[in-house]
N, CA, C and O atoms as a DFTB+ gen file, in Angstrom:
736 C
 N C O
     1  1      26.930      46.765     -21.604
     2  2      26.834      47.115     -20.188
     3  2      28.028      47.969     -19.811
     4  3      28.209      48.222     -18.620
     5  1      28.816      48.410     -20.690
     6  2      29.876      49.248     -20.387
     7  2      29.324      50.633     -19.934
     8  3      28.608      51.322     -20.660
     9  1      29.704      50.976     -18.711
    10  2      29.124      52.252     -18.195
    11  2      30.121      53.394     -18.418
    12  3      31.280      53.355     -18.003
    13  1      29.589      54.413     -19.102
    14  2      30.354      55.666     -19.318
    15  2      30.506      56.307     -17.963
    16  3      29.617      56.184     -17.121
    17  1      31.654      57.016     -17.719
    18  2      31.872      57.665     -16.433
    19  2      30.715      58.559     -15.991
    20  3      30.470      58.613     -14.785
    21  1      29.978      59.269     -16.858
    22  2      28.917      60.150     -16.459
    23  2      27.723      59.278     -16.088
    24  3      26.881      59.736     -15.315
    25  1      27.597      58.051     -16.590
    26  2      26.462      57.230     -16.226
    27  2      26.599      56.615     -14.867
    28  3      25.601      56.194     -14.281
    29  1      27.780      56.548     -14.352
    30  2      27.952      55.893     -12.960
    31  2      27.147      56.605     -11.935
    32  3      26.710      55.975     -10.972
    33  1      26.918      57.891     -12.078
    34  2      26.199      58.648     -11.085
    35  2      24.788      58.823     -11.539
    36  3      24.100      59.681     -10.986
    37  1      24.299      58.096     -12.488
    38  2      22.943      58.083     -13.007
    39  2      21.938      57.754     -11.948
    40  3      22.045      56.658     -11.398
    41  1      21.002      58.541     -11.603
    42  2      20.030      58.192     -10.580
    43  2      19.152      57.027     -10.884
    44  3      18.532      56.455      -9.986
    45  1      19.087      56.664     -12.137
    46  2      18.253      55.540     -12.569
    47  2      19.070      54.215     -12.407
    48  3      18.470      53.145     -12.501
    49  1      20.274      54.243     -12.194
    50  2      21.134      53.154     -12.062
    51  2      21.138      52.665     -10.590
    52  3      21.629      53.324      -9.674
    53  1      20.571      51.502     -10.447
    54  2      20.415      50.995      -9.031
    55  2      21.674      50.267      -8.502
    56  3      22.573      49.911      -9.264
    57  1      21.702      50.073      -7.248
    58  2      22.824      49.288      -6.745
    59  2      22.856      47.933      -7.272
    60  3      23.935      47.396      -7.520
    61  1      21.658      47.298      -7.475
    62  2      21.645      45.959      -8.036
    63  2      22.237      45.931      -9.438
    64  3      22.831      44.941      -9.866
    65  1      22.053      47.069     -10.152
    66  2      22.661      47.113     -11.518
    67  2      24.160      47.150     -11.539
    68  3      24.811      46.576     -12.412
    69  1      24.704      47.853     -10.539
    70  2      26.191      47.923     -10.375
    71  2      26.670      46.513      -9.941
    72  3      27.668      45.992     -10.438
    73  1      25.927      45.940      -9.014
    74  2      26.327      44.573      -8.575
    75  2      26.309      43.614      -9.736
    76  3      27.217      42.796      -9.888
    77  1      25.260      43.708     -10.577
    78  2      25.205      42.766     -11.742
    79  2      26.323      42.998     -12.713
    80  3      26.856      42.053     -13.293
    81  1      26.697      44.283     -12.903
    82  2      27.776      44.563     -13.806
    83  2      29.101      43.999     -13.219
    84  3      29.886      43.408     -13.961
    85  1      29.349      44.168     -11.948
    86  2      30.654      43.541     -11.392
    87  2      30.604      42.002     -11.348
    88  3      31.621      41.338     -11.549
    89  1      29.455      41.466     -11.095
    90  2      29.317      39.994     -11.063
    91  2      29.560      39.429     -12.456
    92  3      30.209      38.395     -12.612
    93  1      29.042      40.106     -13.450
    94  2      29.300      39.631     -14.877
    95  2      30.794      39.603     -15.226
    96  3      31.283      38.635     -15.808
    97  1      31.483      40.629     -14.881
    98  2      32.869      40.700     -15.173
    99  2      33.624      39.727     -14.381
   100  3      34.460      39.008     -14.928
   101  1      33.394      39.665     -13.191
   102  2      34.150      38.772     -12.289
   103  2      33.971      37.282     -12.675
   104  3      34.938      36.523     -12.739
   105  1      32.710      36.894     -12.927
   106  2      32.465      35.521     -13.399
   107  2      33.006      35.241     -14.705
   108  3      33.392      34.099     -14.955
   109  1      33.082      36.245     -15.645
   110  2      33.719      36.023     -16.960
   111  2      35.233      35.731     -16.755
   112  3      35.789      34.860     -17.423
   113  1      35.867      36.441     -15.859
   114  2      37.258      36.242     -15.583
   115  2      37.435      34.792     -14.974
   116  3      38.345      34.066     -15.375
   117  1      36.608      34.416     -14.064
   118  2      36.616      33.050     -13.527
   119  2      36.492      32.011     -14.614
   120  3      37.239      31.035     -14.679
   121  1      35.444      32.279     -15.526
   122  2      35.207      31.242     -16.592
   123  2      36.457      31.093     -17.460
   124  3      36.929      29.994     -17.753
   125  1      36.969      32.278     -17.857
   126  2      38.168      32.216     -18.757
   127  2      39.336      31.613     -18.030
   128  3      40.167      30.931     -18.631
   129  1      39.406      31.856     -16.755
   130  2      40.500      31.234     -15.923
   131  2      40.411      29.785     -15.795
   132  3      41.324      29.167     -15.246
   133  1      39.293      29.145     -16.301
   134  2      39.170      27.716     -16.284
   135  2      40.202      27.005     -17.154
   136  3      40.628      25.886     -16.872
   137  1      40.584      27.703     -18.224
   138  2      41.499      27.039     -19.150
   139  2      42.940      26.919     -18.506
   140  3      43.489      25.817     -18.486
   141  1      43.531      27.989     -18.003
   142  2      44.808      27.754     -17.320
   143  2      44.648      26.846     -16.054
   144  3      45.567      26.102     -15.711
   145  1      43.525      26.912     -15.398
   146  2      43.340      26.015     -14.320
   147  2      43.291      24.498     -14.770
   148  3      43.840      23.613     -14.114
   149  1      42.663      24.290     -15.821
   150  2      42.566      22.891     -16.345
   151  2      43.954      22.409     -16.797
   152  3      44.294      21.241     -16.607
   153  1      44.714      23.261     -17.365
   154  2      46.138      22.888     -17.748
   155  2      46.901      22.539     -16.489
   156  3      47.558      21.500     -16.430
   157  1      46.824      23.397     -15.475
   158  2      47.498      23.090     -14.213
   159  2      47.026      21.862     -13.568
   160  3      47.856      21.118     -13.047
   161  1      45.784      21.576     -13.549
   162  2      45.248      20.373     -12.932
   163  2      45.791      19.162     -13.775
   164  3      46.318      18.186     -13.242
   165  1      45.628      19.298     -15.094
   166  2      46.040      18.142     -15.969
   167  2      47.561      17.795     -15.726
   168  3      47.949      16.632     -15.611
   169  1      48.335      18.823     -15.662
   170  2      49.858      18.579     -15.442
   171  2      50.033      18.032     -14.053
   172  3      50.803      17.083     -13.912
   173  1      49.407      18.523     -13.019
   174  2      49.670      17.968     -11.653
   175  2      49.192      16.554     -11.544
   176  3      49.866      15.710     -10.954
   177  1      47.992      16.269     -12.126
   178  2      47.532      14.815     -12.104
   179  2      48.420      13.915     -12.894
   180  3      48.655      12.766     -12.520
   181  1      48.952      14.465     -14.064
   182  2      49.837      13.542     -14.817
   183  2      51.107      13.326     -14.141
   184  3      51.655      12.229     -14.244
   185  1      51.663      14.329     -13.413
   186  2      52.874      14.048     -12.570
   187  2      52.627      13.090     -11.518
   188  3      53.459      12.210     -11.296
   189  1      51.489      13.186     -10.806
   190  2      51.155      12.209      -9.805
   191  2      50.978      10.840     -10.341
   192  3      51.493       9.868      -9.789
   193  1      50.245      10.751     -11.428
   194  2      50.032       9.397     -12.022
   195  2      51.387       8.791     -12.543
   196  3      51.641       7.593     -12.425
   197  1      52.214       9.668     -13.108
   198  2      53.477       9.167     -13.607
   199  2      54.289       8.595     -12.411
   200  3      54.935       7.558     -12.560
   201  1      54.264       9.236     -11.269
   202  2      54.953       8.775     -10.065
   203  2      54.425       7.443      -9.699
   204  3      55.193       6.526      -9.408
   205  1      53.092       7.300      -9.703
   206  2      52.485       5.992      -9.316
   207  2      52.919       4.934     -10.277
   208  3      53.295       3.841      -9.855
   209  1      52.882       5.226     -11.603
   210  2      53.346       4.202     -12.610
   211  2      54.751       3.783     -12.345
   212  3      55.051       2.591     -12.414
   213  1      55.668       4.740     -12.033
   214  2      57.061       4.386     -11.717
   215  2      57.157       3.515     -10.463
   216  3      57.866       2.509     -10.438
   217  1      56.413       3.933      -9.407
   218  2      56.514       3.109      -8.198
   219  2      55.902       1.688      -8.483
   220  3      56.530       0.689      -8.131
   221  1      54.747       1.587      -9.084
   222  2      54.222       0.303      -9.386
   223  2      55.113      -0.593     -10.280
   224  3      55.173      -1.812     -10.120
   225  1      55.767       0.046     -11.182
   226  2      56.593      -0.722     -12.132
   227  2      57.849      -1.290     -11.382
   228  3      58.387      -2.335     -11.747
   229  1      58.280      -0.562     -10.334
   230  2      59.518      -1.047      -9.643
   231  2      59.101      -2.100      -8.592
   232  3      59.866      -3.017      -8.294
   233  1      57.885      -1.959      -8.038
   234  2      57.474      -2.801      -6.931
   235  2      56.761      -4.164      -7.464
   236  3      56.656      -5.122      -6.699
   237  1      56.327      -4.214      -8.655
   238  2      55.551      -5.306      -9.133
   239  2      56.275      -6.006     -10.266
   240  3      56.962      -5.390     -11.080
   241  1      56.083      -7.392     -10.289
   242  2      56.666      -8.085     -11.457
   243  2      55.749      -9.263     -11.725
   244  3      55.047      -9.761     -10.844
   245  1      55.788      -9.708     -13.051
   246  2      54.919     -10.906     -13.430
   247  2      55.476     -12.152     -12.990
   248  3      56.698     -12.280     -12.920
   249  1      54.617     -13.173     -12.656
   250  2      54.951     -14.499     -12.301
   251  2      54.042     -15.455     -13.032
   252  3      52.852     -15.195     -13.210
   253  1      54.612     -16.555     -13.448
   254  2      53.708     -17.547     -14.024
   255  2      53.248     -18.458     -12.922
   256  3      54.077     -19.019     -12.205
   257  1      51.956     -18.625     -12.763
   258  2      51.379     -19.521     -11.713
   259  2      50.532     -20.510     -12.472
   260  3      50.220     -20.319     -13.648
   261  1      50.151     -21.607     -11.755
   262  2      49.190     -22.614     -12.339
   263  2      47.855     -22.517     -11.587
   264  3      47.821     -22.193     -10.400
   265  1      46.788     -22.796     -12.280
   266  2      45.518     -22.846     -11.674
   267  2      45.413     -24.113     -10.785
   268  3      45.875     -25.186     -11.174
   269  1      44.839     -23.984      -9.664
   270  2      44.724     -25.035      -8.680
   271  2      43.476     -25.913      -9.015
   272  3      43.499     -27.117      -8.761
   273  1      42.399     -25.326      -9.575
   274  2      41.198     -25.964      -9.972
   275  2      40.670     -25.441     -11.283
   276  3      41.064     -24.360     -11.721
   277  1      39.786     -26.183     -11.919
   278  2      39.191     -25.685     -13.149
   279  2      38.370     -24.428     -12.877
   280  3      37.723     -24.284     -11.840
   281  1      38.426     -23.538     -13.840
   282  2      37.732     -22.238     -13.777
   283  2      36.529     -22.377     -14.757
   284  3      36.680     -22.551     -15.967
   285  1      35.299     -22.284     -14.123
   286  2      34.133     -22.483     -15.014
   287  2      33.945     -21.332     -15.977
   288  3      34.411     -20.218     -15.742
   289  1      33.223     -21.632     -17.112
   290  2      32.945     -20.647     -18.030
   291  2      31.469     -20.107     -17.829
   292  3      30.517     -20.868     -17.657
   293  1      31.367     -18.772     -17.864
   294  2      29.983     -18.168     -17.698
   295  2      29.769     -17.292     -18.918
   296  3      30.722     -16.722     -19.451
   297  1      28.593     -17.187     -19.340
   298  2      28.200     -16.330     -20.481
   299  2      28.426     -14.819     -20.104
   300  3      27.919     -14.309     -19.105
   301  1      29.210     -14.170     -20.966
   302  2      29.406     -12.734     -20.748
   303  2      30.491     -12.451     -19.691
   304  3      30.746     -11.264     -19.490
   305  1      31.108     -13.306     -19.046
   306  2      32.244     -13.150     -18.055
   307  2      33.492     -13.668     -18.658
   308  3      33.581     -14.858     -18.963
   309  1      34.464     -12.828     -18.846
   310  2      35.778     -13.192     -19.455
   311  2      36.798     -13.535     -18.372
   312  3      37.721     -14.316     -18.602
   313  1      36.619     -12.930     -17.163
   314  2      37.603     -13.158     -16.112
   315  2      36.893     -13.421     -14.839
   316  3      35.756     -12.989     -14.645
   317  1      37.573     -14.154     -13.930
   318  2      36.975     -14.496     -12.629
   319  2      38.190     -14.763     -11.699
   320  3      39.333     -14.975     -12.104
   321  1      37.778     -14.725     -10.341
   322  2      38.799     -15.045      -9.351
   323  2      38.957     -16.532      -9.192
   324  3      37.959     -17.253      -9.175
   325  1      40.173     -17.019      -9.075
   326  2      40.451     -18.453      -8.876
   327  2      41.702     -18.644      -8.090
   328  3      42.506     -17.716      -8.006
   329  1      41.927     -19.843      -7.483
   330  2      43.043     -20.134      -6.714
   331  2      44.144     -20.492      -7.647
   332  3      43.956     -21.271      -8.581
   333  1      45.396     -19.880      -7.382
   334  2      46.587     -20.157      -8.195
   335  2      47.687     -20.459      -7.298
   336  3      47.702     -20.020      -6.148
   337  1      48.726     -21.283      -7.835
   338  2      49.836     -21.511      -7.049
   339  2      51.130     -21.299      -7.915
   340  3      51.127     -21.452      -9.136
   341  1      52.239     -20.933      -7.186
   342  2      53.438     -20.643      -7.846
   343  2      54.617     -20.750      -6.892
   344  3      54.435     -20.778      -5.675
   345  1      55.767     -20.809      -7.414
   346  2      56.976     -21.052      -6.544
   347  2      57.923     -19.976      -6.901
   348  3      58.330     -19.887      -8.060
   349  1      58.321     -19.109      -5.928
   350  2      59.301     -18.058      -6.100
   351  2      60.239     -18.044      -4.889
   352  3      59.814     -18.300      -3.763
   353  1      61.482     -17.752      -5.126
   354  2      62.484     -17.692      -4.010
   355  2      62.497     -18.921      -3.240
   356  3      62.761     -18.873      -2.038
   357  1      62.217     -20.106      -3.867
   358  2      62.305     -21.424      -3.145
   359  2      61.063     -21.658      -2.286
   360  3      61.045     -22.645      -1.549
   361  1      60.045     -20.836      -2.328
   362  2      58.873     -21.016      -1.459
   363  2      57.656     -21.180      -2.301
   364  3      57.523     -20.495      -3.315
   365  1      56.735     -22.077      -1.925
   366  2      55.514     -22.297      -2.613
   367  2      54.485     -21.266      -2.072
   368  3      54.430     -20.961      -0.881
   369  1      53.672     -20.751      -3.031
   370  2      52.680     -19.761      -2.640
   371  2      51.351     -20.196      -3.239
   372  3      51.296     -20.839      -4.287
   373  1      50.268     -19.821      -2.533
   374  2      48.927     -20.081      -2.905
   375  2      48.085     -18.770      -2.613
   376  3      48.074     -18.223      -1.510
   377  1      47.412     -18.345      -3.671
   378  2      46.628     -17.118      -3.460
   379  2      45.489     -17.147      -4.540
   380  3      45.436     -17.991      -5.434
   381  1      44.595     -16.144      -4.363
   382  2      43.477     -15.948      -5.334
   383  2      43.868     -14.873      -6.283
   384  3      44.435     -13.873      -5.842
   385  1      43.614     -14.996      -7.532
   386  2      43.972     -14.016      -8.560
   387  2      42.894     -13.979      -9.636
   388  3      42.125     -14.932      -9.761
   389  1      42.819     -12.911     -10.410
   390  2      41.900     -12.777     -11.465
   391  2      42.536     -13.465     -12.707
   392  3      43.625     -13.121     -13.166
   393  1      41.781     -14.446     -13.204
   394  2      42.272     -15.239     -14.346
   395  2      41.228     -15.330     -15.384
   396  3      40.076     -14.979     -15.128
   397  1      41.604     -15.830     -16.662
   398  2      40.530     -15.971     -17.720
   399  2      39.664     -17.128     -17.379
   400  3      40.087     -18.124     -16.793
   401  1      38.422     -16.959     -17.771
   402  2      37.351     -17.984     -17.500
   403  2      37.641     -19.157     -18.478
   404  3      38.280     -19.020     -19.522
   405  1      37.110     -20.317     -18.038
   406  2      37.088     -21.445     -18.872
   407  2      38.464     -22.215     -19.010
   408  3      38.713     -22.890     -20.008
   409  1      39.308     -22.080     -17.990
   410  2      40.594     -22.712     -18.013
   411  2      40.639     -23.940     -17.116
   412  3      39.925     -24.006     -16.115
   413  1      41.440     -24.873     -17.454
   414  2      41.523     -26.180     -16.687
   415  2      42.627     -26.046     -15.631
   416  3      43.555     -25.250     -15.773
   417  1      42.499     -26.835     -14.591
   418  2      43.428     -26.957     -13.527
   419  2      44.870     -27.204     -14.127
   420  3      44.984     -27.957     -15.094
   421  1      45.906     -26.621     -13.606
   422  2      47.254     -26.818     -14.115
   423  2      47.626     -25.874     -15.249
   424  3      48.785     -25.845     -15.662
   425  1      46.665     -25.093     -15.767
   426  2      46.954     -24.172     -16.880
   427  2      47.823     -22.989     -16.352
   428  3      47.462     -22.334     -15.374
   429  1      48.920     -22.747     -16.994
   430  2      49.668     -21.564     -16.578
   431  2      49.098     -20.271     -16.848
   432  3      48.627     -20.024     -17.959
   433  1      49.105     -19.386     -15.870
   434  2      48.520     -18.000     -16.074
   435  2      49.450     -17.025     -15.534
   436  3      50.144     -17.303     -14.556
   437  1      49.506     -15.857     -16.137
   438  2      50.403     -14.869     -15.621
   439  2      49.671     -13.981     -14.591
   440  3      48.569     -13.493     -14.839
   441  1      50.317     -13.792     -13.436
   442  2      49.820     -12.911     -12.423
   443  2      50.903     -11.953     -12.049
   444  3      52.070     -12.103     -12.412
   445  1      50.477     -10.962     -11.310
   446  2      51.536      -9.918     -10.833
   447  2      51.560      -9.984      -9.346
   448  3      50.530     -10.076      -8.679
   449  1      52.779      -9.934      -8.832
   450  2      53.075      -9.953      -7.405
   451  2      53.960      -8.831      -7.029
   452  3      54.715      -8.307      -7.849
   453  1      53.867      -8.434      -5.711
   454  2      54.772      -7.438      -5.240
   455  2      56.087      -8.053      -4.616
   456  3      56.329      -9.248      -4.789
   457  1      56.891      -7.288      -3.930
   458  2      58.107      -7.813      -3.443
   459  2      57.900      -8.805      -2.298
   460  3      58.818      -9.560      -1.977
   461  1      56.732      -8.824      -1.680
   462  2      56.438      -9.790      -0.634
   463  2      55.665     -10.997      -1.147
   464  3      55.145     -11.780      -0.352
   465  1      55.586     -11.153      -2.415
   466  2      54.906     -12.244      -3.115
   467  2      53.399     -12.219      -2.899
   468  3      52.749     -13.264      -2.886
   469  1      52.849     -11.023      -2.731
   470  2      51.355     -10.874      -2.608
   471  2      50.869     -10.565      -3.984
   472  3      51.548      -9.852      -4.723
   473  1      49.674     -11.090      -4.382
   474  2      49.076     -10.866      -5.655
   475  2      48.530      -9.403      -5.652
   476  3      47.827      -8.940      -4.754
   477  1      48.935      -8.743      -6.750
   478  2      48.553      -7.327      -6.975
   479  2      48.098      -7.141      -8.385
   480  3      48.441      -7.923      -9.272
   481  1      47.280      -6.049      -8.610
   482  2      46.943      -5.782     -10.026
   483  2      48.173      -5.402     -10.869
   484  3      49.191      -4.941     -10.352
   485  1      48.035      -5.615     -12.191
   486  2      49.104      -5.234     -13.074
   487  2      49.335      -3.778     -12.972
   488  3      48.393      -2.997     -12.846
   489  1      50.658      -3.368     -13.026
   490  2      50.897      -1.900     -12.841
   491  2      50.245      -1.033     -13.979
   492  3      50.144      -1.452     -15.132
   493  1      49.835       0.134     -13.598
   494  2      49.306       1.058     -14.509
   495  2      50.326       1.464     -15.653
   496  3      51.534       1.510     -15.421
   497  1      49.827       1.739     -16.814
   498  2      50.787       2.121     -17.848
   499  2      50.758       3.638     -18.072
   500  3      49.917       4.339     -17.508
   501  1      51.659       4.122     -18.877
   502  2      51.755       5.540     -19.206
   503  2      50.480       6.055     -19.854
   504  3      50.049       7.189     -19.649
   505  1      49.899       5.156     -20.649
   506  2      48.584       5.516     -21.310
   507  2      47.531       5.849     -20.317
   508  3      46.766       6.805     -20.450
   509  1      47.522       4.990     -19.278
   510  2      46.471       5.263     -18.199
   511  2      46.758       6.562     -17.489
   512  3      45.815       7.277     -17.152
   513  1      47.969       6.899     -17.251
   514  2      48.401       8.145     -16.642
   515  2      47.893       9.369     -17.467
   516  3      47.349      10.353     -16.967
   517  1      48.141       9.180     -18.802
   518  2      47.710      10.312     -19.666
   519  2      46.177      10.388     -19.719
   520  3      45.612      11.481     -19.757
   521  1      45.531       9.273     -19.721
   522  2      44.092       9.300     -19.776
   523  2      43.457       9.867     -18.503
   524  3      42.469      10.597     -18.575
   525  1      44.010       9.540     -17.366
   526  2      43.542      10.124     -16.081
   527  2      43.783      11.649     -16.103
   528  3      42.892      12.412     -15.731
   529  1      44.959      12.092     -16.528
   530  2      45.300      13.511     -16.528
   531  2      44.391      14.273     -17.541
   532  3      43.986      15.400     -17.254
   533  1      44.075      13.694     -18.684
   534  2      43.250      14.326     -19.680
   535  2      41.817      14.416     -19.178
   536  3      41.116      15.394     -19.438
   537  1      41.383      13.368     -18.442
   538  2      40.002      13.441     -17.909
   539  2      39.947      14.513     -16.852
   540  3      38.975      15.268     -16.834
   541  1      40.930      14.637     -15.957
   542  2      40.913      15.637     -14.934
   543  2      40.934      17.095     -15.518
   544  3      40.272      18.002     -15.014
   545  1      41.722      17.252     -16.589
   546  2      41.713      18.530     -17.287
   547  2      40.470      18.816     -17.955
   548  3      40.001      19.951     -17.876
   549  1      39.860      17.872     -18.634
   550  2      38.564      18.039     -19.351
   551  2      37.468      18.323     -18.326
   552  3      36.595      19.146     -18.600
   553  1      37.474      17.700     -17.199
   554  2      36.445      17.926     -16.150
   555  2      36.589      19.429     -15.626
   556  3      35.607      20.150     -15.449
   557  1      37.855      19.818     -15.405
   558  2      38.120      21.188     -14.855
   559  2      37.720      22.245     -15.817
   560  3      37.096      23.225     -15.413
   561  1      38.064      22.096     -17.155
   562  2      37.800      23.007     -18.199
   563  2      36.256      23.140     -18.355
   564  3      35.768      24.208     -18.724
   565  1      35.533      22.110     -18.088
   566  2      34.119      22.093     -18.199
   567  2      33.444      22.594     -16.895
   568  3      32.463      23.334     -16.976
   569  1      33.913      22.235     -15.774
   570  2      33.275      22.583     -14.488
   571  2      33.467      24.038     -14.141
   572  3      32.553      24.588     -13.528
   573  1      34.562      24.739     -14.463
   574  2      34.800      26.021     -14.037
   575  2      33.787      26.945     -14.814
   576  3      33.105      27.713     -14.135
   577  1      33.644      26.934     -16.098
   578  2      32.670      27.810     -16.749
   579  2      31.257      27.474     -16.351
   580  3      30.411      28.357     -16.206
   581  1      30.996      26.141     -16.167
   582  2      29.660      25.710     -15.758
   583  2      29.272      26.286     -14.430
   584  3      28.154      26.765     -14.241
   585  1      30.278      26.231     -13.440
   586  2      30.096      26.867     -12.119
   587  2      29.850      28.425     -12.301
   588  3      28.974      28.995     -11.651
   589  1      30.616      29.056     -13.163
   590  2      30.426      30.440     -13.396
   591  2      29.066      30.787     -14.007
   592  3      28.422      31.768     -13.635
   593  1      28.671      29.975     -14.923
   594  2      27.308      30.155     -15.494
   595  2      26.140      29.991     -14.498
   596  3      25.182      30.763     -14.468
   597  1      26.295      28.915     -13.679
   598  2      25.254      28.687     -12.661
   599  2      25.281      29.803     -11.644
   600  3      24.216      30.233     -11.201
   601  1      26.455      30.303     -11.243
   602  2      26.556      31.337     -10.274
   603  2      25.931      32.619     -10.898
   604  3      25.244      33.379     -10.215
   605  1      26.176      32.824     -12.143
   606  2      25.578      34.024     -12.827
   607  2      24.056      33.947     -12.905
   608  3      23.349      34.931     -12.689
   609  1      23.576      32.740     -13.220
   610  2      22.093      32.572     -13.276
   611  2      21.453      32.763     -11.878
   612  3      20.390      33.367     -11.737
   613  1      22.148      32.221     -10.852
   614  2      21.678      32.400      -9.449
   615  2      21.694      33.849      -8.995
   616  3      20.795      34.341      -8.313
   617  1      22.783      34.510      -9.421
   618  2      22.914      35.935      -9.040
   619  2      21.761      36.792      -9.704
   620  3      21.106      37.624      -9.078
   621  1      21.593      36.504     -10.999
   622  2      20.471      37.208     -11.754
   623  2      19.136      36.890     -11.127
   624  3      18.293      37.786     -11.067
   625  1      18.873      35.678     -10.653
   626  2      17.572      35.324     -10.070
   627  2      17.451      36.113      -8.779
   628  3      16.411      36.737      -8.567
   629  1      18.465      36.125      -7.888
   630  2      18.359      36.859      -6.666
   631  2      18.187      38.358      -6.793
   632  3      17.449      39.006      -6.051
   633  1      18.917      38.878      -7.784
   634  2      18.874      40.334      -8.061
   635  2      17.489      40.637      -8.589
   636  3      16.889      41.619      -8.153
   637  1      16.938      39.836      -9.519
   638  2      15.640      40.078     -10.069
   639  2      14.551      39.989      -9.047
   640  3      13.603      40.774      -9.075
   641  1      14.673      38.999      -8.100
   642  2      13.683      38.930      -7.067
   643  2      13.653      40.161      -6.171
   644  3      12.588      40.635      -5.775
   645  1      14.822      40.660      -5.867
   646  2      14.985      41.845      -5.155
   647  2      14.385      43.039      -5.856
   648  3      13.646      43.809      -5.242
   649  1      14.687      43.210      -7.131
   650  2      14.146      44.285      -7.978
   651  2      12.588      44.186      -8.053
   652  3      11.908      45.199      -7.890
   653  1      12.020      42.962      -8.299
   654  2      10.609      42.817      -8.320
   655  2       9.922      43.152      -7.056
   656  3       8.859      43.774      -7.066
   657  1      10.502      42.755      -5.959
   658  2      10.017      43.080      -4.648
   659  2       9.963      44.606      -4.358
   660  3       9.007      45.144      -3.799
   661  1      11.069      45.246      -4.786
   662  2      11.091      46.695      -4.703
   663  2      10.020      47.357      -5.591
   664  3       9.373      48.321      -5.180
   665  1       9.843      46.828      -6.810
   666  2       8.812      47.427      -7.700
   667  2       7.407      47.168      -7.086
   668  3       6.539      48.040      -7.117
   669  1       7.223      46.045      -6.572
   670  2       5.891      45.711      -5.992
   671  2       5.643      46.683      -4.803
   672  3       4.555      47.249      -4.697
   673  1       6.668      46.883      -3.890
   674  2       6.385      47.785      -2.732
   675  2       6.186      49.172      -3.167
   676  3       5.396      49.898      -2.564
   677  1       6.912      49.614      -4.263
   678  2       6.746      50.979      -4.798
   679  2       5.378      51.140      -5.444
   680  3       4.727      52.176      -5.305
   681  1       4.942      50.073      -6.168
   682  2       3.604      50.199      -6.748
   683  2       2.466      50.197      -5.764
   684  3       1.449      50.858      -5.973
   685  1       2.634      49.457      -4.695
   686  2       1.659      49.475      -3.602
   687  2       1.548      50.877      -3.000
   688  3       0.467      51.255      -2.549
   689  1       2.555      51.604      -2.981
   690  2       2.562      52.991      -2.470
   691  2       2.097      53.975      -3.511
   692  3       1.470      54.973      -3.155
   693  1       2.370      53.747      -4.784
   694  2       2.086      54.834      -5.751
   695  2       0.711      54.564      -6.447
   696  3       0.053      55.524      -6.848
   697  1       0.270      53.309      -6.598
   698  2      -0.941      52.920      -7.380
   699  2      -2.173      53.630      -6.855
   700  3      -2.959      54.123      -7.664
   701  1      -2.394      53.715      -5.535
   702  2      -3.577      54.404      -5.039
   703  2      -3.702      55.897      -5.559
   704  3      -4.795      56.370      -5.869
   705  1      -2.541      56.595      -5.634
   706  2      -2.588      57.967      -6.081
   707  2      -2.935      58.052      -7.596
   708  3      -3.519      59.034      -8.054
   709  1      -2.580      57.060      -8.307
   710  2      -2.887      57.080      -9.742
   711  2      -4.322      56.769     -10.005
   712  3      -4.995      57.430     -10.795
   713  1      -4.796      55.712      -9.304
   714  2      -6.180      55.283      -9.544
   715  2      -7.167      55.898      -8.654
   716  3      -8.368      55.688      -8.825
   717  1      -6.716      56.667      -7.688
   718  2      -7.548      57.281      -6.673
   719  2      -8.360      56.271      -5.849
   720  3      -9.492      56.541      -5.447
   721  1      -7.776      55.149      -5.618
   722  2      -8.441      54.162      -4.791
   723  2      -7.762      54.158      -3.465
   724  3      -6.654      54.671      -3.309
   725  1      -8.436      53.573      -2.502
   726  2      -7.812      53.484      -1.179
   727  2      -7.093      52.133      -1.133
   728  3      -7.575      51.120      -1.639
   729  1      -5.918      52.172      -0.503
   730  2      -5.101      50.904      -0.329
   731  2      -5.897      49.887       0.377
   732  3      -6.639      50.225       1.300
   733  1      -5.780      48.562      -0.030
   734  2      -6.505      47.538       0.541
   735  2      -5.689      46.876       1.700
   736  3      -6.169      45.938       2.336
């Protein structure tokens, strides 16, 4: 599709051909630009997730609590919510936490609490931050070329519809002269 300078003024080259030529090059640049975009997204997400990991690690700490009641066992369920009690800073606390199934009342379980002694999820680890960043980068490096390809296919579809409509209109005008029929 490389146009020689003399071909740019070719009367057979339609405006839709020029538009297709420019769209192809533009979308190719966008698709190739997906790689640096994915790296940038991955690094930004990793920095954000690393900040979250640091904040959660400083705000949360493990506490050993006791189950208040027996936790039933269910087939295929390894954890469930149950009431737990613990003592910290000289105060008794009672809350609901996710614990292993099939435990008896009084069994010690580890839970995570924040600075206000509220039950919170275990802080995210660095492995989770890396996994989230890698997933974001992978989605970006896949989505940008996919977007470019879909845009290319849509552009071709629209340009071809326009070309076919032009050919049909031209044929309606020329065909009676060739066949010596009257237009219908």
